[in-house]
Coordinates of C-alpha atoms (C1' of nucleotides) in Angstrom, one line a residue:
Chain A
M26 CA 169.5 210.3 48.1
S27 CA 166.0 209.7 46.8
K28 CA 164.8 211.5 43.7
I29 CA 161.3 213.0 43.8
I30 CA 159.6 214.8 40.7
V31 CA 156.8 217.4 41.3
I32 CA 154.2 217.8 38.8
E33 CA 152.1 220.8 39.6
D34 CA 150.8 223.4 37.4
D35 CA 150.5 226.4 39.9
V36 CA 154.2 227.9 39.8
Y37 CA 154.0 229.1 43.4
L38 CA 152.7 226.1 45.0
R39 CA 155.2 224.0 42.9
E40 CA 158.1 226.0 44.2
E41 CA 156.7 225.6 47.7
L42 CA 156.7 221.8 47.2
V43 CA 160.2 221.8 45.6
N44 CA 161.5 223.6 48.4
T45 CA 160.0 221.6 51.2
F46 CA 161.8 218.7 49.4
M47 CA 165.0 220.0 49.0
K48 CA 165.5 221.1 52.4
K49 CA 165.2 217.7 53.7
G50 CA 168.0 216.8 51.0
Y51 CA 166.0 215.1 48.2
S52 CA 167.0 215.4 44.8
V53 CA 163.7 217.2 43.0
S54 CA 163.0 217.9 39.6
S55 CA 159.5 219.1 38.3
I56 CA 157.5 219.5 35.2
S57 CA 157.5 222.7 33.3
S58 CA 155.5 221.8 30.3
F59 CA 152.4 219.6 30.0
N60 CA 152.5 218.6 26.5
E61 CA 153.8 215.4 27.1
P62 CA 154.1 214.5 31.1
E63 CA 154.0 211.3 31.0
K64 CA 157.2 210.9 28.8
E65 CA 158.9 213.5 30.8
I66 CA 158.4 211.8 34.0
L67 CA 159.4 208.4 32.9
D68 CA 162.3 209.7 31.4
N69 CA 163.3 211.0 34.6
N70 CA 163.2 207.8 36.3
P71 CA 162.2 209.2 39.7
D72 CA 161.9 207.2 43.0
L73 CA 158.5 208.9 43.8
A74 CA 156.0 211.3 42.0
V75 CA 153.9 214.0 43.5
L76 CA 151.1 214.5 41.4
D77 CA 148.3 217.5 41.4
I78 CA 145.2 216.1 40.3
N79 CA 143.9 219.2 38.9
L80 CA 145.9 219.7 35.8
P81 CA 146.0 221.6 32.4
G82 CA 144.8 219.7 29.6
K83 CA 144.8 215.8 30.2
S84 CA 143.3 214.9 33.8
G85 CA 145.5 213.9 36.5
F86 CA 143.7 210.7 37.0
E87 CA 144.5 209.6 33.6
L88 CA 148.1 210.5 34.1
C89 CA 148.1 208.6 37.5
K90 CA 146.5 205.5 35.8
R91 CA 149.1 205.4 32.5
L92 CA 152.0 206.1 35.0
K93 CA 151.0 203.1 37.3
S94 CA 150.8 201.0 34.6
R95 CA 154.3 201.6 33.3
A96 CA 156.2 202.1 36.3
S97 CA 156.8 201.1 39.8
F98 CA 157.5 204.2 41.9
P99 CA 155.0 205.4 44.2
I100 CA 152.7 208.1 43.4
L101 CA 151.4 210.9 46.1
V102 CA 148.1 212.7 45.1
L103 CA 147.6 216.2 45.7
T104 CA 144.4 218.3 45.3
A105 CA 142.9 221.2 46.6
R106 CA 139.5 219.9 46.4
D107 CA 138.8 217.9 49.7
T108 CA 136.2 215.4 48.5
L109 CA 136.1 211.7 49.4
S110 CA 135.2 210.9 45.8
D111 CA 138.5 212.2 44.5
E112 CA 140.4 210.1 47.1
L113 CA 138.6 207.4 46.4
Y114 CA 139.1 207.4 42.7
A115 CA 142.7 208.2 43.1
L116 CA 143.2 205.1 45.4
G117 CA 141.4 203.1 43.0
L118 CA 143.3 203.8 39.9
G119 CA 146.7 203.0 41.9
A120 CA 147.6 206.1 43.5
D121 CA 149.5 205.5 47.0
D122 CA 148.7 208.1 49.2
F123 CA 146.2 211.2 48.8
L124 CA 146.7 214.6 50.7
T125 CA 144.5 217.8 50.4
K126 CA 146.1 221.1 49.7
P127 CA 147.2 223.0 51.8
C128 CA 149.3 220.3 53.4
H129 CA 151.5 220.9 56.3
P130 CA 155.1 220.2 55.1
D131 CA 155.9 217.5 57.9
R132 CA 153.0 215.5 56.9
L133 CA 154.0 215.7 53.5
I134 CA 157.6 214.6 54.3
A135 CA 156.4 211.7 56.7
R136 CA 153.9 210.3 54.2
T137 CA 156.8 210.6 51.4
Q138 CA 159.1 209.0 53.7
R139 CA 156.8 205.8 54.2
L140 CA 156.1 205.6 50.6
L141 CA 160.0 205.4 49.8
R142 CA 160.6 202.9 52.7
T143 CA 158.1 200.6 51.2
Y144 CA 159.4 201.5 47.2
V145 CA 162.8 200.1 48.1
K146 CA 161.1 196.7 48.7
V147 CA 158.8 196.8 45.5
R148 CA 161.5 198.1 42.9
N149 CA 161.9 195.6 40.2
L150 CA 158.5 194.2 40.7
L151 CA 156.3 194.3 37.5
Q152 CA 152.6 193.9 38.3
T153 CA 149.9 193.1 35.8
G154 CA 146.3 192.4 37.1
D155 CA 147.2 189.9 39.7
L156 CA 150.2 188.9 38.4
I157 CA 153.6 190.1 40.0
L158 CA 157.2 189.4 38.5
D159 CA 160.6 190.3 40.3
I160 CA 162.6 190.8 37.6
D161 CA 165.9 190.0 39.6
T162 CA 164.8 186.8 40.7
Y163 CA 162.1 185.9 38.4
K164 CA 159.7 185.0 41.4
V165 CA 156.3 185.0 40.1
I166 CA 153.6 185.7 42.9
W167 CA 150.0 185.3 42.0
K168 CA 147.1 185.1 44.8
N169 CA 149.1 184.2 47.9
A170 CA 151.4 181.6 46.0
H171 CA 154.5 182.0 44.1
V172 CA 157.0 180.3 42.0
V173 CA 160.4 181.1 41.0
L174 CA 161.1 180.7 37.5
S175 CA 164.4 179.9 35.6
D176 CA 166.2 182.4 33.7
T177 CA 164.9 181.7 30.0
E178 CA 161.2 181.4 31.3
G179 CA 161.7 184.5 33.5
K180 CA 163.1 186.7 30.5
I181 CA 160.0 185.4 28.4
L182 CA 157.6 186.5 31.0
Q183 CA 159.2 189.7 31.6
I184 CA 159.0 190.6 28.0
L185 CA 155.5 189.7 27.6
L186 CA 154.6 191.6 30.7
E187 CA 156.5 194.7 29.5
R188 CA 154.3 194.6 26.2
Y189 CA 150.9 193.7 27.6
P190 CA 148.5 193.6 26.2
S191 CA 150.3 193.6 23.1
V192 CA 151.3 190.6 20.8
V193 CA 155.0 190.0 20.9
S194 CA 156.4 188.5 17.7
K195 CA 158.5 185.3 17.8
Q196 CA 161.4 187.3 16.1
D197 CA 161.2 189.9 18.9
L198 CA 161.6 187.4 21.5
F199 CA 164.3 185.7 19.6
L200 CA 166.0 189.1 19.5
K201 CA 165.6 189.7 23.1
L202 CA 166.8 186.1 24.1
W203 CA 169.2 185.3 21.8
G204 CA 170.1 188.3 19.9
G205 CA 168.8 187.3 16.5
N206 CA 167.2 184.2 15.2
E207 CA 169.6 183.1 12.6
Y208 CA 171.8 180.7 14.4
V209 CA 169.2 179.3 16.8
D210 CA 167.1 176.5 16.4
E211 CA 163.4 178.1 16.1
N212 CA 161.9 175.3 18.2
I213 CA 163.7 176.2 21.3
L214 CA 161.2 179.4 21.9
Q215 CA 158.8 176.7 21.9
V216 CA 160.5 174.5 24.0
N217 CA 160.7 177.5 26.6
M218 CA 156.9 178.4 26.2
T219 CA 155.9 174.7 27.3
R220 CA 158.5 175.1 30.5
L221 CA 157.0 178.3 31.1
R222 CA 153.6 177.4 30.9
K223 CA 154.2 174.3 33.0
S224 CA 155.9 176.4 35.7
L225 CA 152.9 178.9 36.1
D226 CA 150.8 175.8 36.2
T227 CA 152.0 174.9 39.2
I228 CA 150.7 177.7 41.3
G229 CA 147.4 177.9 39.4
I230 CA 148.1 180.1 36.6
R231 CA 146.4 178.7 33.4
N232 CA 145.8 179.9 29.8
I233 CA 147.6 183.3 30.6
I234 CA 149.7 182.7 27.6
Q235 CA 147.9 183.0 24.5
T236 CA 149.4 182.1 21.2
E237 CA 148.5 184.0 18.3
R238 CA 149.2 181.8 15.2
G239 CA 151.5 183.0 12.8
R240 CA 152.0 186.7 14.8
G241 CA 153.2 185.3 18.2
Y242 CA 152.3 185.5 21.9
R243 CA 150.6 187.7 24.3
L244 CA 149.4 187.7 27.8
E245 CA 145.7 187.5 28.6
M246 CA 144.9 188.3 32.3
S247 CA 141.6 186.7 33.4
K248 CA 138.9 188.8 35.2
S249 CA 138.6 187.1 38.4
Chain B
M11 CA 139.7 186.6 51.2
S12 CA 142.2 188.7 53.3
K13 CA 142.3 188.4 57.0
I14 CA 142.0 191.5 59.0
I15 CA 142.3 192.0 62.8
V16 CA 140.9 195.0 64.6
I17 CA 142.3 196.2 67.8
E18 CA 139.8 198.9 69.4
D19 CA 139.0 198.6 73.2
D20 CA 135.8 200.7 72.7
V21 CA 133.3 197.9 72.1
Y22 CA 130.9 200.2 69.9
L23 CA 133.3 201.3 67.5
R24 CA 134.8 197.7 67.5
E25 CA 131.8 196.5 66.1
E26 CA 131.3 199.2 63.7
L27 CA 134.6 198.1 62.1
V28 CA 134.2 194.8 62.2
N29 CA 131.2 195.1 60.4
T30 CA 132.4 197.5 58.2
F31 CA 134.8 194.9 56.8
M32 CA 132.6 192.1 56.8
K33 CA 130.1 193.8 54.8
K34 CA 133.2 193.7 52.0
G35 CA 133.8 190.0 52.5
Y36 CA 137.2 190.2 54.6
S37 CA 137.8 187.7 57.2
V38 CA 137.7 189.9 60.3
S39 CA 138.8 188.9 63.8
S40 CA 139.3 191.2 66.7
I41 CA 141.0 191.5 70.2
S42 CA 138.9 190.9 73.3
S43 CA 141.4 191.0 75.9
F44 CA 144.4 193.6 76.2
N45 CA 146.8 191.3 78.2
E46 CA 148.7 190.0 75.9
P47 CA 147.9 191.8 72.4
E48 CA 151.1 191.3 70.7
K49 CA 150.9 187.5 71.1
E50 CA 147.2 187.1 70.6
I51 CA 147.8 189.1 67.1
L52 CA 150.9 187.4 65.9
D53 CA 149.1 184.2 66.6
N54 CA 146.4 185.5 64.5
N55 CA 148.5 185.8 61.3
P56 CA 146.7 188.4 59.8
D57 CA 147.2 190.1 56.4
L58 CA 146.5 193.5 57.9
A59 CA 145.7 195.4 61.5
V60 CA 143.7 198.1 62.2
L61 CA 145.1 199.5 65.3
D62 CA 143.5 202.3 67.6
I63 CA 146.1 204.0 69.2
N64 CA 144.3 205.0 72.6
L65 CA 144.6 201.7 74.4
P66 CA 144.2 200.7 78.2
G67 CA 147.3 199.5 79.5
K68 CA 150.6 199.8 77.4
S69 CA 150.4 202.5 74.6
G70 CA 149.3 201.4 71.1
F71 CA 152.3 203.1 69.8
E72 CA 154.6 200.7 71.6
L73 CA 152.3 198.0 70.3
C74 CA 152.7 199.4 66.9
K75 CA 156.6 199.1 67.0
R76 CA 156.9 196.0 68.4
L77 CA 154.4 194.5 65.8
K78 CA 156.2 196.3 63.0
S79 CA 159.7 194.7 64.1
R80 CA 158.4 191.2 64.4
A81 CA 156.1 191.0 61.2
S82 CA 155.6 192.1 57.7
F83 CA 151.7 192.7 57.8
P84 CA 150.7 196.5 57.1
I85 CA 149.1 198.3 60.3
L86 CA 146.5 200.9 59.8
V87 CA 146.6 203.3 62.9
L88 CA 143.1 204.8 64.1
T89 CA 142.9 207.6 66.6
A90 CA 140.3 209.9 67.8
R91 CA 142.9 212.9 68.4
D92 CA 143.5 214.7 65.3
T93 CA 146.8 215.9 66.0
L94 CA 149.8 216.2 63.5
S95 CA 152.3 214.9 66.0
D96 CA 150.2 211.6 66.6
E97 CA 150.5 211.1 62.8
L98 CA 154.1 211.9 62.5
Y99 CA 155.0 209.7 65.3
A100 CA 152.9 206.6 64.2
L101 CA 154.4 206.9 60.5
G102 CA 157.8 207.2 62.1
L103 CA 157.2 203.8 64.0
G104 CA 156.4 202.1 60.9
A105 CA 152.5 202.2 60.7
D106 CA 151.6 202.3 57.3
D107 CA 148.6 204.5 57.3
F108 CA 146.9 207.0 59.5
L109 CA 143.2 207.7 59.7
T110 CA 141.1 209.6 62.4
K111 CA 138.0 208.8 63.8
P112 CA 135.4 209.1 62.8
C113 CA 136.1 208.1 59.5
H114 CA 134.1 207.2 56.5
P115 CA 133.6 203.5 55.9
D116 CA 134.6 203.8 52.3
R117 CA 137.7 205.8 53.1
L118 CA 138.6 203.0 55.6
I119 CA 138.0 200.5 52.6
A120 CA 139.8 202.0 50.0
R121 CA 142.8 202.6 52.2
T122 CA 142.7 199.1 53.4
Q123 CA 143.0 197.6 49.9
R124 CA 145.7 200.0 49.1
L125 CA 147.7 198.3 51.8
L126 CA 146.8 194.9 51.2
R127 CA 147.7 195.2 47.2
T128 CA 151.0 196.4 48.4
Y129 CA 151.5 193.6 51.3
V130 CA 151.2 191.0 48.4
K131 CA 154.4 192.2 46.9
V132 CA 156.0 192.4 50.4
R133 CA 155.3 189.3 52.1
N134 CA 157.7 186.9 52.6
L135 CA 160.4 190.2 53.2
L136 CA 162.4 190.1 56.1
Q137 CA 163.9 193.6 56.9
T138 CA 166.2 194.6 59.6
G139 CA 167.9 198.2 59.2
D140 CA 168.3 198.9 55.6
L141 CA 168.8 195.1 54.9
I142 CA 165.8 193.3 53.1
L143 CA 165.6 189.8 52.5
D144 CA 163.3 187.8 50.4
I145 CA 163.0 184.4 52.0
D146 CA 161.8 182.8 48.7
T147 CA 164.4 183.6 46.6
Y148 CA 167.1 184.9 49.0
K149 CA 167.4 188.3 47.1
V150 CA 169.2 190.5 49.5
I151 CA 168.3 194.2 48.8
W152 CA 170.4 197.0 50.3
K153 CA 170.5 200.8 49.4
N154 CA 169.3 200.6 45.7
A155 CA 171.7 197.5 45.1
H156 CA 171.0 193.6 45.4
V157 CA 172.4 190.3 45.0
V158 CA 170.8 187.0 45.1
L159 CA 172.4 184.4 47.4
S160 CA 172.5 180.6 47.0
D161 CA 170.4 178.4 49.2
T162 CA 172.7 177.7 51.9
E163 CA 173.9 181.4 52.2
G164 CA 170.3 182.6 52.2
K165 CA 169.1 180.3 54.8
I166 CA 172.0 181.4 57.2
L167 CA 171.1 185.2 56.7
Q168 CA 167.5 184.4 57.3
I169 CA 168.3 182.3 60.7
L170 CA 170.4 185.4 61.6
L171 CA 167.9 188.0 60.7
E172 CA 165.4 186.3 62.5
R173 CA 167.4 186.1 65.7
Y174 CA 168.8 189.8 65.5
P175 CA 170.4 191.0 67.3
S176 CA 171.1 187.8 69.2
V177 CA 174.0 185.9 69.0
V178 CA 173.0 182.5 67.2
S179 CA 175.2 179.5 68.3
K180 CA 177.1 177.1 65.6
Q181 CA 174.9 174.6 67.1
D182 CA 171.4 176.0 66.4
L183 CA 172.7 177.0 62.7
F184 CA 174.0 173.3 62.2
L185 CA 170.3 172.0 63.5
K186 CA 168.5 174.2 61.2
L187 CA 170.9 173.9 58.1
W188 CA 171.6 170.1 58.2
G189 CA 169.6 168.7 61.2
G190 CA 172.3 168.1 63.8
N191 CA 175.9 168.4 63.9
E192 CA 176.8 164.8 64.3
Y193 CA 177.6 163.4 60.8
V194 CA 178.5 166.7 59.0
D195 CA 182.0 168.2 58.7
E196 CA 182.0 171.3 61.4
N197 CA 184.0 173.1 58.8
I198 CA 181.1 173.5 56.2
L199 CA 179.5 176.2 58.3
Q200 CA 182.7 178.3 58.2
V201 CA 182.9 177.8 54.6
N202 CA 179.4 178.9 54.0
M203 CA 180.2 181.7 56.2
T204 CA 183.0 182.9 54.0
R205 CA 180.8 182.7 51.1
L206 CA 178.0 184.5 52.4
R207 CA 180.3 187.2 53.6
K208 CA 181.5 187.4 50.1
S209 CA 178.5 187.7 48.5
L210 CA 177.3 190.4 50.7
D211 CA 180.3 192.0 50.0
T212 CA 179.6 192.5 46.4
I213 CA 177.1 195.1 47.1
G214 CA 178.8 196.8 49.7
I215 CA 177.5 195.0 52.9
R216 CA 180.7 194.6 55.1
N217 CA 181.2 193.7 58.6
I218 CA 177.5 192.8 59.1
I219 CA 178.3 189.4 60.5
Q220 CA 180.2 189.2 63.5
T221 CA 181.7 186.5 65.0
E222 CA 181.5 185.8 68.7
R223 CA 184.4 183.5 69.3
G224 CA 183.2 180.5 71.1
R225 CA 179.6 181.5 71.1
G226 CA 178.3 181.8 67.5
Y227 CA 177.6 184.4 65.1
R228 CA 175.4 187.7 65.2
L229 CA 174.4 190.6 63.0
E230 CA 175.5 193.9 63.5
M231 CA 173.6 196.8 61.7
S232 CA 175.8 199.8 61.0
K233 CA 174.2 203.1 62.0
S234 CA 174.2 204.8 58.8
Chain C
dA23 C1' 143.9 166.2 2.6
dT24 C1' 147.7 169.0 3.0
dA25 C1' 151.2 171.9 4.6
dA26 C1' 152.3 175.0 7.8
dC27 C1' 152.7 176.1 12.3
dA28 C1' 152.9 174.9 17.1
dC29 C1' 153.4 171.6 21.1
dT30 C1' 156.0 168.0 24.0
dT31 C1' 159.0 164.9 25.5
dA32 C1' 163.5 162.9 26.3
dC33 C1' 168.7 163.6 26.4
dA34 C1' 173.2 165.4 26.7
dG35 C1' 176.0 169.5 27.5
dT36 C1' 176.9 173.3 30.3
dT37 C1' 176.7 176.2 34.4
dG38 C1' 176.2 176.5 39.6
dT39 C1' 175.9 174.7 43.9
dT40 C1' 177.5 171.9 47.7
dG41 C1' 180.1 169.5 50.7
dT42 C1' 185.3 167.8 51.4
dA43 C1' 189.8 168.5 52.1
dA44 C1' 193.8 170.9 53.4
dG45 C1' 196.6 174.8 54.8
dG46 C1' 196.7 179.6 56.7
dA47 C1' 195.2 183.2 60.1
dT48 C1' 193.8 184.9 64.4
dG49 C1' 192.9 185.4 69.0
dC50 C1' 193.7 183.9 73.7
dA51 C1' 195.8 181.5 78.0
dC52 C1' 200.0 181.1 80.1
Chain D
dG26 C1' 205.9 185.2 72.6
dT27 C1' 204.6 180.3 72.5
dG28 C1' 201.3 176.8 71.7
dC29 C1' 196.9 175.7 71.4
dA30 C1' 192.0 176.3 70.2
dT31 C1' 189.0 178.4 67.1
dC32 C1' 188.1 180.7 62.7
dC33 C1' 188.9 181.6 57.9
dT34 C1' 190.1 180.9 53.0
dT35 C1' 191.1 178.5 48.6
dA36 C1' 190.8 174.9 45.4
dC37 C1' 188.4 170.8 43.9
dA38 C1' 185.2 167.3 42.5
dA39 C1' 180.5 165.3 43.2
dC40 C1' 176.0 166.7 42.4
dA41 C1' 171.9 169.3 40.8
dA42 C1' 169.7 172.3 37.7
dC43 C1' 169.3 174.5 33.5
dT44 C1' 169.6 175.1 28.7
dG45 C1' 169.5 173.9 23.7
dT46 C1' 169.0 169.8 20.3
dA47 C1' 166.8 166.2 18.4
dA48 C1' 162.7 163.9 16.9
dG49 C1' 158.1 163.0 16.7
dT50 C1' 153.3 164.5 17.8
dG51 C1' 149.3 167.7 17.7
dT52 C1' 146.7 171.4 15.7
dT53 C1' 144.8 174.9 12.4
dA54 C1' 143.8 177.2 8.2
dT55 C1' 142.8 176.7 3.3

DNA sequence: ATAACACTTACAGTTGTTGTAAGGATGCAC
DNA sequence: GTGCATCCTTACAACAACTGTAAGTGTTAT
């Protein structure tokens, strides 16, 4: 059954949420300390997160945003304040649904089920900006267009996406692609870079891979 | 820009909705007659549908369900009655979001944007029961497992899915796969059926392709 | 101007996919 | 249960796609 993580500081509400999901047969865990919530959540590798926005310390909004940039599971945001601006802000940050407390358990479950239904389809998709990469098939989606990359090209793009917006050194790429750079022609990376750029070009993606001379490669998302 | 279709019988409300979306730059159309709403909507090939549940004639719930089984665009359900049971029912039928009228335009837009954001990722996915097929790459997803089919295998599964739950004749398969059955060995279809079954078997999908002796093949979804 | 670094094109080995062939299994009619 | 029609399975070779190698061209910093 699906794994849900509850991020809520109020003990009473937290237990209530956990119980609601447990009764439906979900595997539930929750955050106890709020020192490193992001790490704790990611380590848990959940299928869905229920996130209270009004957290101690760093804002829940910030947490939502950071999680969204690093994982593909859906986030259901809860709040006690029933304000439209909170909802708009949360949805804008990438939250997948927004409910106000108190919330009827049936509604919570129904919304959760809906999110999980969709999650099966988008799992293993990396997204940064408008660019989406299916890491199972290396299908790239970009503004209603798509192209399927070959294995090597796809792996390169995956690594660049996972490290975005950092620069990835050639050595790192060699390590991940060929397990070191001792016995492989150094040129092979450049060849595959050319191929990748050409493949992306066929659906109109241009100048996304920037060469940082002497340091490696880096993705550059155009702000269109 | 994305294409949105509005299905609402009240003229005044319809215009309001259309305007809200137009102002944001969406391409909007709406249903005028309610004789054949399903056909009209599908012909329009929208990226999202906004559906009033309280329609004349056939219930909006029924329409929602039928659309969901035949298309992959998201459906945002609107209603005047603020009852939990309507919401649960709509979400259960596959609706992607549920809002009560009157609804603040900003909220409507935010929810719409969220749905469209996800839609980019799930476009070109066929789903029947627990089985999901990406028709671009022929990746099959089934209960947290996945496998990538070869071209021919994928095309066969796609055809069977599109015709589900009907039986597809061998002749139809030949037509779609090889453009007729004159110059091709009749055996090739059986060979590829074996291959497809074997591929699906690797992720635990068994007995999904039923042979209808003398008539063709048919998908059978297990009720698990 | 030069050397280091990056890019591009062409080619051949390898891998995966596809259709062909041949034989085996299964179901139906009598 | 015998025989025939239908369907299934395995092995193989032709073909296409992908990958790494080689060689030469372009670009940048000093």
